[in-house]
mmCIF file of C-alpha atoms and ligand atoms in Angstrom:
data_model
loop_
_atom_site.group_PDB
_atom_site.id
_atom_site.type_symbol
_atom_site.label_atom_id
_atom_site.label_comp_id
_atom_site.label_asym_id
_atom_site.label_seq_id
_atom_site.Cartn_x
_atom_site.Cartn_y
_atom_site.Cartn_z
ATOM 1 C CA MET A 7 -67.936 -10.763 35.961
ATOM 2 C CA ASP A 8 -65.899 -13.871 37.647
ATOM 3 C CA GLN A 9 -65.397 -14.835 34.109
ATOM 4 C CA LEU A 10 -63.525 -10.928 33.911
ATOM 5 C CA ILE A 11 -61.844 -11.751 37.316
ATOM 6 C CA GLN A 12 -59.987 -14.981 36.084
ATOM 7 C CA GLN A 13 -58.921 -13.419 33.073
ATOM 8 C CA ILE A 14 -57.482 -10.375 35.110
ATOM 9 C CA GLU A 15 -55.811 -12.534 37.462
ATOM 10 C CA GLY A 16 -54.458 -14.725 34.526
ATOM 11 C CA TYR A 17 -52.180 -11.530 33.660
ATOM 12 C CA ARG A 18 -51.552 -10.775 37.351
ATOM 13 C CA GLN A 19 -50.474 -13.313 36.946
ATOM 14 C CA GLU A 20 -48.224 -12.978 33.987
ATOM 15 C CA ILE A 21 -47.002 -9.981 35.013
ATOM 16 C CA GLU A 22 -45.454 -11.258 38.108
ATOM 17 C CA GLN A 23 -43.505 -13.441 36.271
ATOM 18 C CA LEU A 24 -41.859 -11.204 33.313
ATOM 19 C CA GLN A 25 -38.355 -9.920 33.517
ATOM 20 C CA VAL A 26 -38.405 -6.951 31.308
ATOM 21 C CA GLN A 27 -34.996 -6.489 31.472
ATOM 22 C CA ASP A 28 -33.849 -3.734 28.666
ATOM 23 C CA PRO A 29 -35.902 -1.013 26.939
ATOM 24 C CA LYS A 30 -36.817 -3.238 23.985
ATOM 25 C CA ALA A 31 -38.921 -5.183 27.084
ATOM 26 C CA LEU A 32 -40.112 -2.509 28.948
ATOM 27 C CA GLU A 33 -41.732 -0.376 25.447
ATOM 28 C CA ASP A 34 -43.203 -3.929 24.621
ATOM 29 C CA TYR A 35 -45.184 -4.200 28.368
ATOM 30 C CA ARG A 36 -46.419 -0.493 27.772
ATOM 31 C CA ILE A 37 -47.769 -0.864 24.702
ATOM 32 C CA ARG A 38 -49.905 -4.628 25.916
ATOM 33 C CA PHE A 39 -50.435 -3.354 29.243
ATOM 34 C CA LEU A 40 -50.755 0.185 29.334
ATOM 35 C CA GLY A 41 -50.743 1.672 25.735
ATOM 36 C CA SER A 42 -54.751 3.136 23.884
ATOM 37 C CA LYS A 43 -55.218 -0.183 23.112
ATOM 38 C CA GLY A 44 -53.875 -2.423 25.785
ATOM 39 C CA ILE A 45 -55.177 -4.877 27.957
ATOM 40 C CA VAL A 46 -56.510 -2.473 31.087
ATOM 41 C CA LYS A 47 -58.175 0.426 28.178
ATOM 42 C CA ASN A 48 -60.283 -2.514 27.010
ATOM 43 C CA LEU A 49 -61.502 -4.331 30.458
ATOM 44 C CA PHE A 50 -62.663 -0.936 31.911
ATOM 45 C CA GLY A 51 -64.244 -1.113 28.559
ATOM 46 C CA GLU A 52 -65.597 -4.642 30.047
ATOM 47 C CA LEU A 53 -67.044 -1.929 32.706
ATOM 48 C CA LYS A 54 -70.397 -0.992 31.230
ATOM 49 C CA ASN A 55 -71.409 -4.591 30.517
ATOM 50 C CA VAL A 56 -71.172 -6.026 34.220
ATOM 51 C CA PRO A 57 -74.696 -5.396 35.660
ATOM 52 C CA ASN A 58 -75.229 -1.981 38.604
ATOM 53 C CA GLU A 59 -75.262 -4.120 41.381
ATOM 54 C CA GLN A 60 -71.521 -5.476 40.604
ATOM 55 C CA LYS A 61 -69.796 -2.065 39.230
ATOM 56 C CA LYS A 62 -68.296 -1.202 42.895
ATOM 57 C CA ASN A 63 -66.791 -4.175 43.098
ATOM 58 C CA PHE A 64 -65.834 -4.799 39.522
ATOM 59 C CA GLY A 65 -64.460 -1.450 39.965
ATOM 60 C CA GLN A 66 -62.555 -1.124 42.157
ATOM 61 C CA VAL A 67 -60.971 -5.029 41.634
ATOM 62 C CA LEU A 68 -59.461 -3.279 37.432
ATOM 63 C CA ASN A 69 -58.715 0.066 39.825
ATOM 64 C CA GLU A 70 -56.258 -2.663 42.426
ATOM 65 C CA PHE A 71 -55.143 -4.081 38.617
ATOM 66 C CA ARG A 72 -54.647 -1.232 36.748
ATOM 67 C CA GLN A 73 -52.578 0.660 39.776
ATOM 68 C CA PHE A 74 -50.356 -3.281 39.781
ATOM 69 C CA ALA A 75 -49.683 -2.950 35.800
ATOM 70 C CA GLU A 76 -48.533 0.157 35.701
ATOM 71 C CA SER A 77 -46.428 0.525 39.324
ATOM 72 C CA LYS A 78 -44.579 -2.396 38.344
ATOM 73 C CA TYR A 79 -43.464 -0.622 35.260
ATOM 74 C CA GLU A 80 -42.340 2.435 36.583
ATOM 75 C CA GLU A 81 -40.088 -0.030 38.986
ATOM 76 C CA TRP A 82 -38.395 -1.611 34.994
ATOM 77 C CA LYS A 83 -38.289 1.598 34.344
ATOM 78 C CA GLU A 84 -36.432 3.033 37.118
ATOM 79 C CA SER A 85 -33.635 -0.226 36.796
ATOM 80 C CA THR A 86 -33.752 -0.112 32.911
ATOM 81 C CA ASN A 87 -32.252 3.188 33.396
ATOM 82 C CA HIS A 88 -29.946 2.384 36.580
ATOM 83 C CA GLN A 89 -28.607 0.369 33.862
ATOM 84 C CA THR A 90 -27.731 2.127 30.370
ATOM 85 C CA GLN A 91 -26.535 4.339 33.463
ATOM 86 C CA THR A 92 -24.061 2.546 35.575
ATOM 87 C CA VAL A 93 -22.473 1.662 32.221
ATOM 88 C CA THR A 94 -21.281 4.746 31.701
ATOM 89 C CA ASP A 95 -20.627 5.625 35.384
ATOM 90 C CA SER A 96 -17.881 2.317 34.919
ATOM 91 C CA ILE A 97 -15.934 4.946 32.332
ATOM 92 C CA ASP A 98 -13.196 6.046 34.220
ATOM 93 C CA LEU A 99 -13.008 9.227 31.900
ATOM 94 C CA THR A 100 -9.833 10.496 34.096
ATOM 95 C CA LEU A 101 -7.440 7.269 33.137
ATOM 96 C CA PRO A 102 -5.232 8.155 29.739
ATOM 97 C CA GLY A 103 -6.555 6.859 26.397
ATOM 98 C CA ASP A 104 -5.032 4.022 24.840
ATOM 99 C CA PRO A 105 -2.118 4.386 22.524
ATOM 100 C CA VAL A 106 -2.018 4.513 19.232
ATOM 101 C CA PRO A 107 0.980 3.793 16.780
ATOM 102 C CA VAL A 108 2.645 6.426 14.484
ATOM 103 C CA GLY A 109 4.682 4.262 13.014
ATOM 104 C CA SER A 110 8.276 5.315 11.510
ATOM 105 C CA ARG A 111 9.176 6.478 7.885
ATOM 106 C CA HIS A 112 11.207 3.510 6.210
ATOM 107 C CA PRO A 113 15.239 4.359 5.895
ATOM 108 C CA ILE A 114 14.203 4.353 2.503
ATOM 109 C CA SER A 115 12.024 7.104 2.006
ATOM 110 C CA LEU A 116 14.514 9.238 4.883
ATOM 111 C CA MET A 117 17.391 8.474 2.672
ATOM 112 C CA LYS A 118 14.979 9.432 -0.469
ATOM 113 C CA GLY A 119 13.704 12.635 1.264
ATOM 114 C CA ARG A 120 17.106 13.543 2.015
ATOM 115 C CA ILE A 121 18.860 14.065 -1.164
ATOM 116 C CA ILE A 122 15.496 15.728 -2.285
ATOM 117 C CA SER A 123 15.248 18.247 -0.153
ATOM 118 C CA ILE A 124 18.872 18.889 -1.169
ATOM 119 C CA PHE A 125 18.011 19.242 -5.129
ATOM 120 C CA GLU A 126 15.091 21.355 -4.669
ATOM 121 C CA ARG A 127 16.821 23.913 -2.225
ATOM 122 C CA LEU A 128 18.848 24.494 -5.988
ATOM 123 C CA GLY A 129 15.720 24.649 -7.899
ATOM 124 C CA PHE A 130 14.892 21.680 -8.711
ATOM 125 C CA SER A 131 12.045 19.863 -8.658
ATOM 126 C CA VAL A 132 10.136 16.023 -8.317
ATOM 127 C CA ALA A 133 8.992 14.368 -11.038
ATOM 128 C CA GLU A 134 8.136 10.868 -11.463
ATOM 129 C CA GLY A 135 6.362 8.672 -13.794
ATOM 130 C CA PRO A 136 5.114 4.473 -14.219
ATOM 131 C CA GLU A 137 7.075 1.284 -13.204
ATOM 132 C CA ILE A 138 5.169 -0.495 -16.320
ATOM 133 C CA GLU A 139 7.023 1.558 -18.750
ATOM 134 C CA ASP A 140 7.770 0.668 -23.619
ATOM 135 C CA ASP A 141 10.475 -0.236 -24.772
ATOM 136 C CA TRP A 142 10.462 3.653 -26.018
ATOM 137 C CA HIS A 143 11.199 5.026 -22.692
ATOM 138 C CA ASN A 144 12.897 2.555 -20.598
ATOM 139 C CA PHE A 145 15.634 1.950 -24.021
ATOM 140 C CA THR A 146 14.978 3.267 -27.541
ATOM 141 C CA ALA A 147 15.207 7.184 -26.166
ATOM 142 C CA LEU A 148 17.171 6.714 -24.175
ATOM 143 C CA ASN A 149 19.779 5.724 -26.782
ATOM 144 C CA ILE A 150 20.062 1.821 -25.665
ATOM 145 C CA LEU A 151 20.145 0.245 -28.981
ATOM 146 C CA GLU A 152 18.439 -3.423 -29.942
ATOM 147 C CA ASP A 153 21.078 -4.955 -29.346
ATOM 148 C CA HIS A 154 21.880 -3.882 -25.700
ATOM 149 C CA PRO A 155 22.811 -6.444 -23.361
ATOM 150 C CA ALA A 156 20.133 -4.541 -20.876
ATOM 151 C CA ARG A 157 17.641 -5.476 -23.101
ATOM 152 C CA ASP A 158 17.904 -9.048 -21.941
ATOM 153 C CA MET A 159 15.104 -11.027 -20.824
ATOM 154 C CA GLN A 160 18.144 -12.581 -18.413
ATOM 155 C CA ASP A 161 18.625 -8.614 -17.265
ATOM 156 C CA THR A 162 15.414 -7.231 -17.801
ATOM 157 C CA PHE A 163 11.813 -7.998 -16.056
ATOM 158 C CA TYR A 164 9.780 -8.601 -19.049
ATOM 159 C CA ILE A 165 6.015 -8.447 -18.905
ATOM 160 C CA GLN A 166 4.950 -8.356 -22.575
ATOM 161 C CA GLN A 167 7.021 -9.751 -26.168
ATOM 162 C CA ASN A 168 5.900 -8.120 -29.138
ATOM 163 C CA PRO A 169 4.562 -4.664 -28.069
ATOM 164 C CA ASP A 170 7.002 -5.295 -25.427
ATOM 165 C CA TRP A 171 6.049 -4.014 -22.118
ATOM 166 C CA ILE A 172 8.574 -4.724 -19.230
ATOM 167 C CA LEU A 173 9.124 -3.773 -15.574
ATOM 168 C CA ARG A 174 11.302 -0.695 -15.833
ATOM 169 C CA THR A 175 15.291 -0.271 -15.257
ATOM 170 C CA HIS A 176 15.924 3.340 -13.994
ATOM 171 C CA THR A 177 13.894 6.394 -12.845
ATOM 172 C CA SER A 178 14.963 7.621 -16.980
ATOM 173 C CA ASN A 179 12.085 6.771 -18.045
ATOM 174 C CA SER A 180 10.432 9.676 -15.878
ATOM 175 C CA GLN A 181 12.994 12.253 -17.535
ATOM 176 C CA ILE A 182 12.154 11.520 -21.331
ATOM 177 C CA ARG A 183 8.524 11.776 -20.286
ATOM 178 C CA GLU A 184 9.404 15.307 -19.367
ATOM 179 C CA MET A 185 11.213 16.446 -22.134
ATOM 180 C CA GLU A 186 8.864 15.649 -24.567
ATOM 181 C CA LYS A 187 6.366 18.110 -23.135
ATOM 182 C CA GLY A 188 8.683 20.380 -24.439
ATOM 183 C CA LYS A 189 8.835 22.783 -21.331
ATOM 184 C CA LEU A 190 12.826 24.017 -21.501
ATOM 185 C CA PRO A 191 14.265 24.191 -19.258
ATOM 186 C CA LEU A 192 14.026 21.792 -17.463
ATOM 187 C CA ARG A 193 15.173 20.897 -14.032
ATOM 188 C CA ILE A 194 14.310 18.439 -12.560
ATOM 189 C CA ILE A 195 14.890 14.712 -10.374
ATOM 190 C CA CYS A 196 13.353 11.294 -10.896
ATOM 191 C CA PRO A 197 12.602 9.148 -7.052
ATOM 192 C CA GLY A 198 11.325 5.812 -7.548
ATOM 193 C CA ARG A 199 11.333 1.854 -7.452
ATOM 194 C CA VAL A 200 13.141 0.722 -10.253
ATOM 195 C CA TYR A 201 13.964 -3.385 -11.303
ATOM 196 C CA ARG A 202 16.053 -5.121 -12.740
ATOM 197 C CA ASN A 203 16.449 -9.422 -12.721
ATOM 198 C CA GLU A 204 19.393 -10.215 -10.370
ATOM 199 C CA THR A 205 19.588 -13.293 -8.095
ATOM 200 C CA VAL A 206 18.785 -12.039 -4.347
ATOM 201 C CA SER A 207 21.051 -11.847 -1.673
ATOM 202 C CA ALA A 208 22.223 -9.325 0.658
ATOM 203 C CA ARG A 209 23.873 -7.167 -1.514
ATOM 204 C CA SER A 210 21.960 -6.685 -4.363
ATOM 205 C CA HIS A 211 18.089 -7.125 -5.205
ATOM 206 C CA CYS A 212 15.937 -7.332 -7.738
ATOM 207 C CA PHE A 213 14.133 -4.542 -7.229
ATOM 208 C CA PHE A 214 16.210 -1.346 -6.120
ATOM 209 C CA HIS A 215 15.169 2.836 -5.267
ATOM 210 C CA GLN A 216 16.593 5.534 -7.293
ATOM 211 C CA VAL A 217 17.200 9.041 -7.715
ATOM 212 C CA GLU A 218 18.163 10.524 -11.259
ATOM 213 C CA GLY A 219 18.498 14.493 -12.355
ATOM 214 C CA LEU A 220 18.544 16.443 -14.940
ATOM 215 C CA TYR A 221 19.120 19.911 -16.183
ATOM 216 C CA ILE A 222 18.186 21.287 -19.669
ATOM 217 C CA ASP A 223 19.286 24.483 -20.827
ATOM 218 C CA GLU A 224 21.057 27.085 -23.160
ATOM 219 C CA HIS A 225 24.726 27.023 -22.248
ATOM 220 C CA VAL A 226 25.163 24.288 -19.528
ATOM 221 C CA SER A 227 28.404 22.379 -18.904
ATOM 222 C CA PHE A 228 30.227 19.613 -17.610
ATOM 223 C CA ALA A 229 32.011 22.864 -15.301
ATOM 224 C CA ASP A 230 27.669 23.080 -13.345
ATOM 225 C CA LEU A 231 27.672 18.976 -13.791
ATOM 226 C CA LYS A 232 30.230 18.834 -11.416
ATOM 227 C CA GLN A 233 30.222 22.689 -8.719
ATOM 228 C CA THR A 234 25.417 20.706 -8.361
ATOM 229 C CA LEU A 235 27.930 17.605 -7.823
ATOM 230 C CA TYR A 236 29.483 18.613 -5.681
ATOM 231 C CA PHE A 237 26.974 21.480 -3.391
ATOM 232 C CA PHE A 238 24.651 17.330 -3.545
ATOM 233 C CA VAL A 239 27.098 15.580 -1.696
ATOM 234 C CA GLN A 240 28.775 18.278 0.818
ATOM 235 C CA GLU A 241 25.959 19.363 2.030
ATOM 236 C CA MET A 242 24.428 15.253 2.488
ATOM 237 C CA TYR A 243 28.147 14.250 4.256
ATOM 238 C CA GLY A 244 29.559 17.097 5.744
ATOM 239 C CA ASN A 245 32.035 19.483 3.808
ATOM 240 C CA ASP A 246 35.102 17.814 4.180
ATOM 241 C CA VAL A 247 34.287 15.151 1.841
ATOM 242 C CA LYS A 248 35.824 14.741 -1.207
ATOM 243 C CA VAL A 249 34.981 14.314 -5.391
ATOM 244 C CA ARG A 250 36.908 12.550 -7.684
ATOM 245 C CA PHE A 251 35.529 12.122 -11.034
ATOM 246 C CA ARG A 252 36.447 8.567 -13.054
ATOM 247 C CA PRO A 253 35.814 8.455 -16.410
ATOM 248 C CA SER A 254 32.812 5.633 -17.923
ATOM 249 C CA TYR A 255 30.619 4.680 -20.075
ATOM 250 C CA PHE A 256 26.377 5.416 -20.225
ATOM 251 C CA PRO A 257 24.899 4.682 -24.435
ATOM 252 C CA PHE A 258 22.527 8.592 -23.194
ATOM 253 C CA THR A 259 25.485 9.813 -21.931
ATOM 254 C CA GLU A 260 28.448 12.120 -23.427
ATOM 255 C CA PRO A 261 31.021 12.741 -21.773
ATOM 256 C CA SER A 262 29.995 10.490 -19.022
ATOM 257 C CA ALA A 263 31.664 9.632 -15.787
ATOM 258 C CA GLU A 264 31.519 8.052 -12.593
ATOM 259 C CA MET A 265 31.487 10.280 -9.351
ATOM 260 C CA ASP A 266 33.075 9.827 -6.087
ATOM 261 C CA ILE A 267 33.395 10.758 -2.795
ATOM 262 C CA SER A 268 36.172 10.302 0.515
ATOM 263 C CA CYS A 269 35.084 7.295 2.085
ATOM 264 C CA GLN A 270 33.334 8.144 5.721
ATOM 265 C CA LEU A 271 34.040 5.796 7.014
ATOM 266 C CA CYS A 272 37.920 6.313 7.799
ATOM 267 C CA GLY A 273 38.557 9.311 6.167
ATOM 268 C CA GLY A 274 40.427 8.291 3.199
ATOM 269 C CA LYS A 275 42.357 6.560 4.961
ATOM 270 C CA GLY A 276 41.177 2.847 3.845
ATOM 271 C CA CYS A 277 39.283 -0.038 5.109
ATOM 272 C CA ALA A 278 36.717 -2.200 4.413
ATOM 273 C CA VAL A 279 34.021 -1.046 3.414
ATOM 274 C CA CYS A 280 35.741 1.398 0.715
ATOM 275 C CA LYS A 281 38.019 -2.642 -0.038
ATOM 276 C CA LYS A 282 41.200 -0.102 0.904
ATOM 277 C CA THR A 283 41.036 2.563 -1.731
ATOM 278 C CA GLY A 284 39.113 5.555 -0.188
ATOM 279 C CA TRP A 285 36.634 5.744 -2.630
ATOM 280 C CA LEU A 286 33.777 4.987 -2.485
ATOM 281 C CA GLU A 287 31.543 5.208 -5.818
ATOM 282 C CA ILE A 288 28.292 7.058 -5.434
ATOM 283 C CA LEU A 289 26.542 8.070 -8.721
ATOM 284 C CA GLY A 290 27.104 8.047 -12.989
ATOM 285 C CA CYS A 291 27.318 10.925 -14.522
ATOM 286 C CA GLY A 292 27.171 13.005 -17.564
ATOM 287 C CA MET A 293 26.022 16.124 -20.410
ATOM 288 C CA VAL A 294 22.745 13.677 -22.091
ATOM 289 C CA HIS A 295 23.883 12.701 -24.954
ATOM 290 C CA PRO A 296 22.113 14.792 -28.270
ATOM 291 C CA LYS A 297 20.681 11.578 -29.900
ATOM 292 C CA VAL A 298 18.945 11.201 -26.545
ATOM 293 C CA LEU A 299 17.672 15.182 -26.747
ATOM 294 C CA GLU A 300 16.660 14.972 -30.034
ATOM 295 C CA ASN A 301 15.107 11.726 -29.747
ATOM 296 C CA CYS A 302 12.706 14.157 -27.800
ATOM 297 C CA LYS A 303 12.051 16.569 -30.048
ATOM 298 C CA ILE A 304 15.319 19.630 -28.138
ATOM 299 C CA ASP A 305 17.024 21.252 -30.429
ATOM 300 C CA SER A 306 20.828 19.332 -29.437
ATOM 301 C CA ASN A 307 22.961 22.691 -30.948
ATOM 302 C CA LYS A 308 20.910 24.801 -28.920
ATOM 303 C CA TYR A 309 20.318 23.441 -25.900
ATOM 304 C CA THR A 310 22.704 20.677 -23.380
ATOM 305 C CA GLY A 311 21.860 19.467 -20.136
ATOM 306 C CA PHE A 312 23.215 17.724 -18.056
ATOM 307 C CA ALA A 313 22.084 14.078 -16.234
ATOM 308 C CA PHE A 314 22.801 12.238 -13.152
ATOM 309 C CA GLY A 315 21.246 8.868 -11.508
ATOM 310 C CA MET A 316 21.784 7.001 -8.199
ATOM 311 C CA GLY A 317 20.876 4.007 -6.061
ATOM 312 C CA ILE A 318 19.673 4.692 -2.635
ATOM 313 C CA GLU A 319 19.651 1.832 -0.763
ATOM 314 C CA ARG A 320 23.818 1.266 -0.888
ATOM 315 C CA PRO A 321 23.842 4.796 0.480
ATOM 316 C CA ALA A 322 21.311 4.224 3.763
ATOM 317 C CA LEU A 323 22.999 0.453 4.300
ATOM 318 C CA LEU A 324 26.076 3.378 5.091
ATOM 319 C CA LYS A 325 24.263 5.809 6.807
ATOM 320 C CA TYR A 326 22.417 3.084 8.911
ATOM 321 C CA GLY A 327 25.004 0.286 9.616
ATOM 322 C CA ILE A 328 22.423 -2.688 7.916
ATOM 323 C CA ASN A 329 24.599 -5.366 6.257
ATOM 324 C CA ASP A 330 21.404 -7.065 4.604
ATOM 325 C CA ILE A 331 19.978 -4.938 1.908
ATOM 326 C CA ARG A 332 16.946 -8.002 2.472
ATOM 327 C CA LEU A 333 15.783 -6.496 5.361
ATOM 328 C CA PHE A 334 14.517 -3.631 3.780
ATOM 329 C CA SER A 335 11.185 -5.105 1.801
ATOM 330 C CA GLU A 336 10.452 -7.753 4.609
ATOM 331 C CA ASN A 337 8.063 -5.452 6.805
ATOM 332 C CA ASP A 338 9.716 -6.837 9.797
ATOM 333 C CA VAL A 339 8.962 -4.456 12.668
ATOM 334 C CA ARG A 340 11.858 -4.710 14.809
ATOM 335 C CA PHE A 341 13.690 -3.368 11.731
ATOM 336 C CA LEU A 342 11.359 -0.344 11.015
ATOM 337 C CA ARG A 343 11.333 0.151 14.819
ATOM 338 C CA GLN A 344 14.362 1.389 14.804
ATOM 339 C CA PHE A 345 13.671 4.535 12.648
ATOM 340 C CA ILE A 346 11.409 5.232 14.918
ATOM 341 C CA SER A 347 13.056 9.082 16.111
ATOM 342 C CA SER A 348 15.413 9.788 12.558
ATOM 343 C CA ILE A 349 14.297 12.603 10.759
HETATM 344 C C1 LIG B 26 24.244 5.587 -12.440
HETATM 345 C C2 LIG B 26 24.210 6.499 -13.181
HETATM 346 C C3 LIG B 26 22.696 8.158 -15.107
HETATM 347 C C4 LIG B 26 21.714 9.402 -16.197
HETATM 348 C C5 LIG B 26 21.487 8.547 -14.462
HETATM 349 C C6 LIG B 26 20.251 10.229 -17.745
HETATM 350 C C7 LIG B 26 18.916 10.774 -17.822
HETATM 351 C C8 LIG B 26 18.430 10.785 -19.099
HETATM 352 C C9 LIG B 26 19.470 11.713 -20.152
HETATM 353 C C10 LIG B 26 20.631 10.851 -19.996
HETATM 354 CL CL1 LIG B 26 16.986 11.107 -19.810
HETATM 355 N N1 LIG B 26 21.491 10.355 -18.656
HETATM 356 N N2 LIG B 26 20.115 9.633 -17.215
HETATM 357 C C11 LIG B 26 22.884 9.845 -16.126
HETATM 358 C C12 LIG B 26 24.437 8.882 -16.648
HETATM 359 C C13 LIG B 26 23.847 8.210 -15.344
HETATM 360 O O1 LIG B 26 22.452 6.410 -13.700
HETATM 361 O O2 LIG B 26 24.961 4.265 -11.913
HETATM 362 N N3 LIG B 26 23.064 5.352 -12.172
HETATM 363 C C14 LIG B 26 22.749 4.198 -10.802
#
């Protein structure tokens, strides 16, 4: 009996020294002392072994100990509960939320989007193709022959030779792939990134962006080409814009032309941007060469088509008054933030 009293005294001291500060420790405490196989229960089990004349006394000690252990449990339960409440109370739900940065569109994407939406209104749809291309879709199908300088390693990035895999030098590859599908008529624009093996400077880069267009049907004429492109520049640069076509040469079009617009900065009078000519060159175009049609298994006696290609960087430089093409790909947020409100 004395031994049991001593044991109880030991437990009491143990509880006295305990620091229960979180729900896990509280639950551990409950199981150890107050659980169905816990210390208090076991001690009550000892009651039957205690001699009758001491039962009353021992029962009293035991009851006191149980009350002590239970009151400690209630006390700790209260304080750990209170702690969780303090965390919730410290969040002020009336405060404004943390701002989420939304970013902005890249100027190249803005320009590309404007070009696409004008042609979409004329019934063109967007077609895209791979940036890593084979020789056929980038060169041969386009009537660019074996000894053409564009195929030179100095001008084109080769990933592999024999068989050749290259980084496409224009988005015409997407147009060849669409023609090969054999569904006519075809009215598509092909935006995308292209690569040329050139020294990087403020004015030119080894990768840039293009939008090419293609329209193939029966009876498509050069008059259709001129009117389509005239509509485009009027939408893009305003109704007072003037255009001129100069004869040119591309292996994939015949006849071929370069289209200029009147300089938007000086209104055609001549300034530093248009090099005192009053004109800005904006795209190349022409009637699709019959060989290109035949290469894609299109009957060139029945079908004709026009095609054009324009860069995106140069007009974007002009529109936003940017003086270095490298800024487009440097990901400097101070540059990019300037386009937050642009559409
Ligand atoms: C330029 C000139 C041009 C084309 C691209 C083309 C595509 C096919 C067939 C025929 Cl599949 N032509 N594209 C035609 C003329 C000019 O681009 O100076 N681009 C920046």
